[in-house]
């Protein structure tokens, strides 16, 4: 959805007479980062108010699968038989979230990850000590641990593999449960919330300090004074097509992963007081069909060539498909591969093309003559030997494909039912990774690199840990982790 | 080179007592866009001052090859036997400069391109009516016209091909001549210049209007009042490693195409008053060896696979090499291909690997067994038939490669001597394309989409015509064209 031009310029504090509401720490946006910030600020003794534009808390966090990227030796990792260290976790994230990943944030995030696990458990997030051991967006079980590419090339050469995807044990997507737990924690700590309230402008004092926000509720403007700090946890900007066109045009026209409220308003309000941003072109690209089908089959582009190891983190395949192959991508498989995909990971999709030979299949797909047949022959030869010199797919997932062969256009994939029912899309579900430039403590930095007094941010309103890369669990992960730090810093 | 943190926050007009200098239109930066803006503003009757941080005019424009992207039926095109229309030109640019290209700017640029050609000629820019008919960065002749990918796939399917690279007839790179002509024109029109003067902050009135700038000269601060408008033509940000790390990390560590002064200061000063930017991750990627060697040979990635039609605009190959293949790229050729490359386009480079067979060559390169040999066999088969179903390289450039075979790591390429002598680099020379969001008339837009009163921009300080794509000649082209419009608008 586009948005009409509107001013996000700051309101001068001198122009604001009597504030309608007075608080210590004002949190804008009640997703996972907002809840974590509100909890910590309240725990630190501050009066806390959360403004949320929707009728209740949750945002995109509540609609997510609930994966939280944690490691360094959590009890769940240990129970499942894995050893891990903060250093190995950092080595993986550095490679997976780059180029442009935030080194200082990665270091802190990994060093304190076990402690953050315990904090989540103490709030009431349940994790079951069992492993889901295959690529998936959201495993169809309540297993508490999953791989997110750590055991795939090139990461296997850069860090000791350990699974770090931690999942709340829930009956459906774990994001809802996570948000129930976190909002209860924030409320119990004393944080207040005001819903249906959309922040439109920051309020700035003469000396540059952010002193509050202007917001609207049911069409009526009101002002909030924040005596200690404003924490922006408003989410990314995938719902604002003007911002996508300006910064991430390749993300336009795909299914948006959001609650419909990720319009970048917090990013723009902060930019209007001089805040710097990072990596606004970056995006996560989820192709629903990839994890289930890809690892068990083969992924090729429109020229019938492979371009990635099919057993890696599915979002890495998604980014390669969109940013490097322009979504001209097919999954190729045989009957055994199809049958091996768990029912929920098929999204109800049947092969779009079936053929008795590779030559026949490439004719059906319209790929250049001989190319796909050669690719399949080469892949099968590798598979028979159990090694993939081209893309280093792990031996476990290598198996010669035998006729009849089938292909699925990844654009046939549907979104997860929990998000949009069975609406068909372009094959890709996307959200933005770029946002405000913050310190480890969530201070928003200006264009010269100095903190803007009174202004903090966390969650996808900031770029967080991320450069151009992404791994599932790093949104709820850095949202809750750096949300906590921002809440504490704002309360000081 | 990095830059230390420094404030680009605006100075309040109320704080500025007596201005040191008073003018009507202040142009910041004396490259091609600044010269064009200064000329038009002076012609419109305004008092014009140009501030330039270097000791003289020129900037990156003066160091460039001088190509100007013009078309729609210029006299040079006609003399060389080509028909062209603004519509075909626009269709090409839309495809080549996207995704995210500025539709309104492309339309205006193409509609008025013949008129802009005549304006350049009237200023004294000489164009010779002859065609250089092979891929090149800078042809080693004074031919006035060259192809810039218009006759390559996929553009051949999207627009009627016509060459539109217009080159000033010069003894060396044409950029120097262009800048001599444009600065003389600006001076003759009455524009004044002040060199060694680095603008650091905009001055803003209470109502938001930009009224001038703060600048430094030999360590001493001074202020300039601009009664009608400030035009920022300060260039891109390839020289600021902090900005690259934040917005375009893939452009870090390559050779920078600039005069060393593209530090993004104009972009940041404008952002500090609420200006919006576009496409900050985008960059041109020039690989010196590509145009000469690629079309006559074959380009493969580290897995021995082709990934692009080798006869297309060399910057398109460069972007594919850096953004899609991580610069893991080889040129493969035979003796006939090597000998056919004009001496100046070899950059003194000899093949880094030579072998009697394709199998031997791939062992030398360390590419996966059998891959490169299969790629060469497939290419040779296509070449013998004169058709390339994989990447649509034109028949003219298809010829079977015969042993002995050679390979050149593109990272062995050196920069053009005119820029840096013979220093070796990473193989890529880069500059940034992203910048301020402007209207066709150069008005700088704020984050809400409204013009910032008194503030204009052109050249690479803005994103201009560009989305993520690039074509040579569109920097001098949109710099001079939209520089003129911005100068006129500022003078009003």
Tab-separated table of C-alpha atoms in Angstrom, chain A residues 5-8 98-100 204 242 245-250 268 271-272 274 277-281 303 306-307 322-326 368-371 378 382 389-391 447-449 468, chain B residues 5-8 98-100 204 242 245-250 268 271-272 274 277-281 303 306-307 322-326 368-371 378 382 389-391 447-449 468:
chain	number	residue	atom	x	y	z
A	5	UNK	CA	2.955	12.647	1.087
A	6	UNK	CA	2.885	13.845	4.666
A	7	UNK	CA	5.252	15.826	6.787
A	8	UNK	CA	7.367	14.009	9.317
A	98	UNK	CA	27.185	-9.376	5.724
A	99	UNK	CA	28.465	-7.539	3.882
A	100	UNK	CA	27.973	-4.527	6.098
A	204	UNK	CA	12.433	18.460	19.664
A	242	UNK	CA	7.277	4.950	-1.972
A	245	UNK	CA	10.735	2.425	-4.758
A	246	UNK	CA	13.384	4.788	-3.416
A	247	UNK	CA	15.527	2.297	-1.556
A	248	UNK	CA	14.690	-1.294	-2.409
A	249	UNK	CA	12.868	-1.399	-5.748
A	250	UNK	CA	13.480	-5.121	-6.138
A	268	UNK	CA	11.310	8.856	8.585
A	271	UNK	CA	15.530	11.019	9.649
A	272	UNK	CA	13.669	14.293	9.852
A	274	UNK	CA	18.926	14.205	11.239
A	277	UNK	CA	20.211	5.040	8.191
A	278	UNK	CA	21.978	1.907	6.993
A	279	UNK	CA	21.410	-0.737	4.324
A	280	UNK	CA	18.026	0.507	3.166
A	281	UNK	CA	18.224	-1.690	0.057
A	303	UNK	CA	19.026	-21.141	-18.230
A	306	UNK	CA	22.263	-24.374	-10.646
A	307	UNK	CA	23.332	-21.281	-8.704
A	322	UNK	CA	15.573	-12.447	-6.367
A	323	UNK	CA	18.733	-10.330	-6.360
A	324	UNK	CA	20.889	-12.524	-8.607
A	325	UNK	CA	18.441	-14.513	-10.742
A	326	UNK	CA	15.517	-12.097	-10.997
A	368	UNK	CA	17.998	-23.415	-23.625
A	369	UNK	CA	18.447	-26.805	-25.352
A	370	UNK	CA	20.729	-29.256	-23.597
A	371	UNK	CA	21.452	-27.085	-20.579
A	378	UNK	CA	26.255	-33.529	-13.741
A	382	UNK	CA	28.008	-35.819	-8.175
A	389	UNK	CA	32.282	-29.696	-6.258
A	390	UNK	CA	30.126	-26.962	-7.833
A	391	UNK	CA	28.085	-25.765	-4.859
A	447	UNK	CA	24.539	11.987	10.036
A	448	UNK	CA	27.755	13.062	11.695
A	449	UNK	CA	27.854	9.945	13.877
A	468	UNK	CA	22.755	-7.189	3.453
B	5	UNK	CA	32.590	12.280	12.514
B	6	UNK	CA	31.546	15.884	12.007
B	7	UNK	CA	28.282	17.709	12.304
B	8	UNK	CA	26.417	18.557	9.133
B	98	UNK	CA	16.288	0.279	-13.593
B	99	UNK	CA	14.914	-1.045	-11.403
B	100	UNK	CA	13.929	2.162	-9.694
B	204	UNK	CA	18.212	27.592	7.312
B	242	UNK	CA	31.695	5.378	6.363
B	245	UNK	CA	29.876	0.888	4.741
B	246	UNK	CA	26.393	2.098	5.649
B	247	UNK	CA	24.830	2.091	2.207
B	248	UNK	CA	26.933	0.257	-0.365
B	249	UNK	CA	29.331	-2.096	1.434
B	250	UNK	CA	30.041	-4.017	-1.758
B	268	UNK	CA	24.566	14.718	4.193
B	271	UNK	CA	19.751	15.095	4.723
B	272	UNK	CA	20.379	17.110	7.865
B	274	UNK	CA	15.256	16.577	6.091
B	277	UNK	CA	17.641	10.089	-0.762
B	278	UNK	CA	17.236	7.298	-3.292
B	279	UNK	CA	19.179	4.175	-4.275
B	280	UNK	CA	22.151	4.726	-1.975
B	281	UNK	CA	23.296	1.130	-2.535
B	303	UNK	CA	32.486	-22.353	-11.345
B	306	UNK	CA	28.987	-18.008	-18.245
B	307	UNK	CA	26.628	-15.507	-16.639
B	322	UNK	CA	30.505	-7.646	-8.455
B	323	UNK	CA	26.906	-7.866	-7.251
B	324	UNK	CA	26.052	-11.340	-8.602
B	325	UNK	CA	29.400	-13.167	-8.856
B	326	UNK	CA	31.379	-11.536	-6.026
B	368	UNK	CA	35.277	-27.569	-10.663
B	369	UNK	CA	36.271	-30.493	-12.935
B	370	UNK	CA	34.593	-30.613	-16.322
B	371	UNK	CA	32.617	-27.407	-15.934
B	378	UNK	CA	28.854	-25.446	-25.597
B	382	UNK	CA	26.817	-22.041	-30.467
B	389	UNK	CA	20.531	-19.408	-26.856
B	390	UNK	CA	21.970	-19.069	-23.336
B	391	UNK	CA	22.880	-15.373	-23.207
B	447	UNK	CA	11.019	12.911	3.586
B	448	UNK	CA	7.366	13.720	3.122
B	449	UNK	CA	7.826	14.407	-0.602
B	468	UNK	CA	20.167	0.550	-9.748
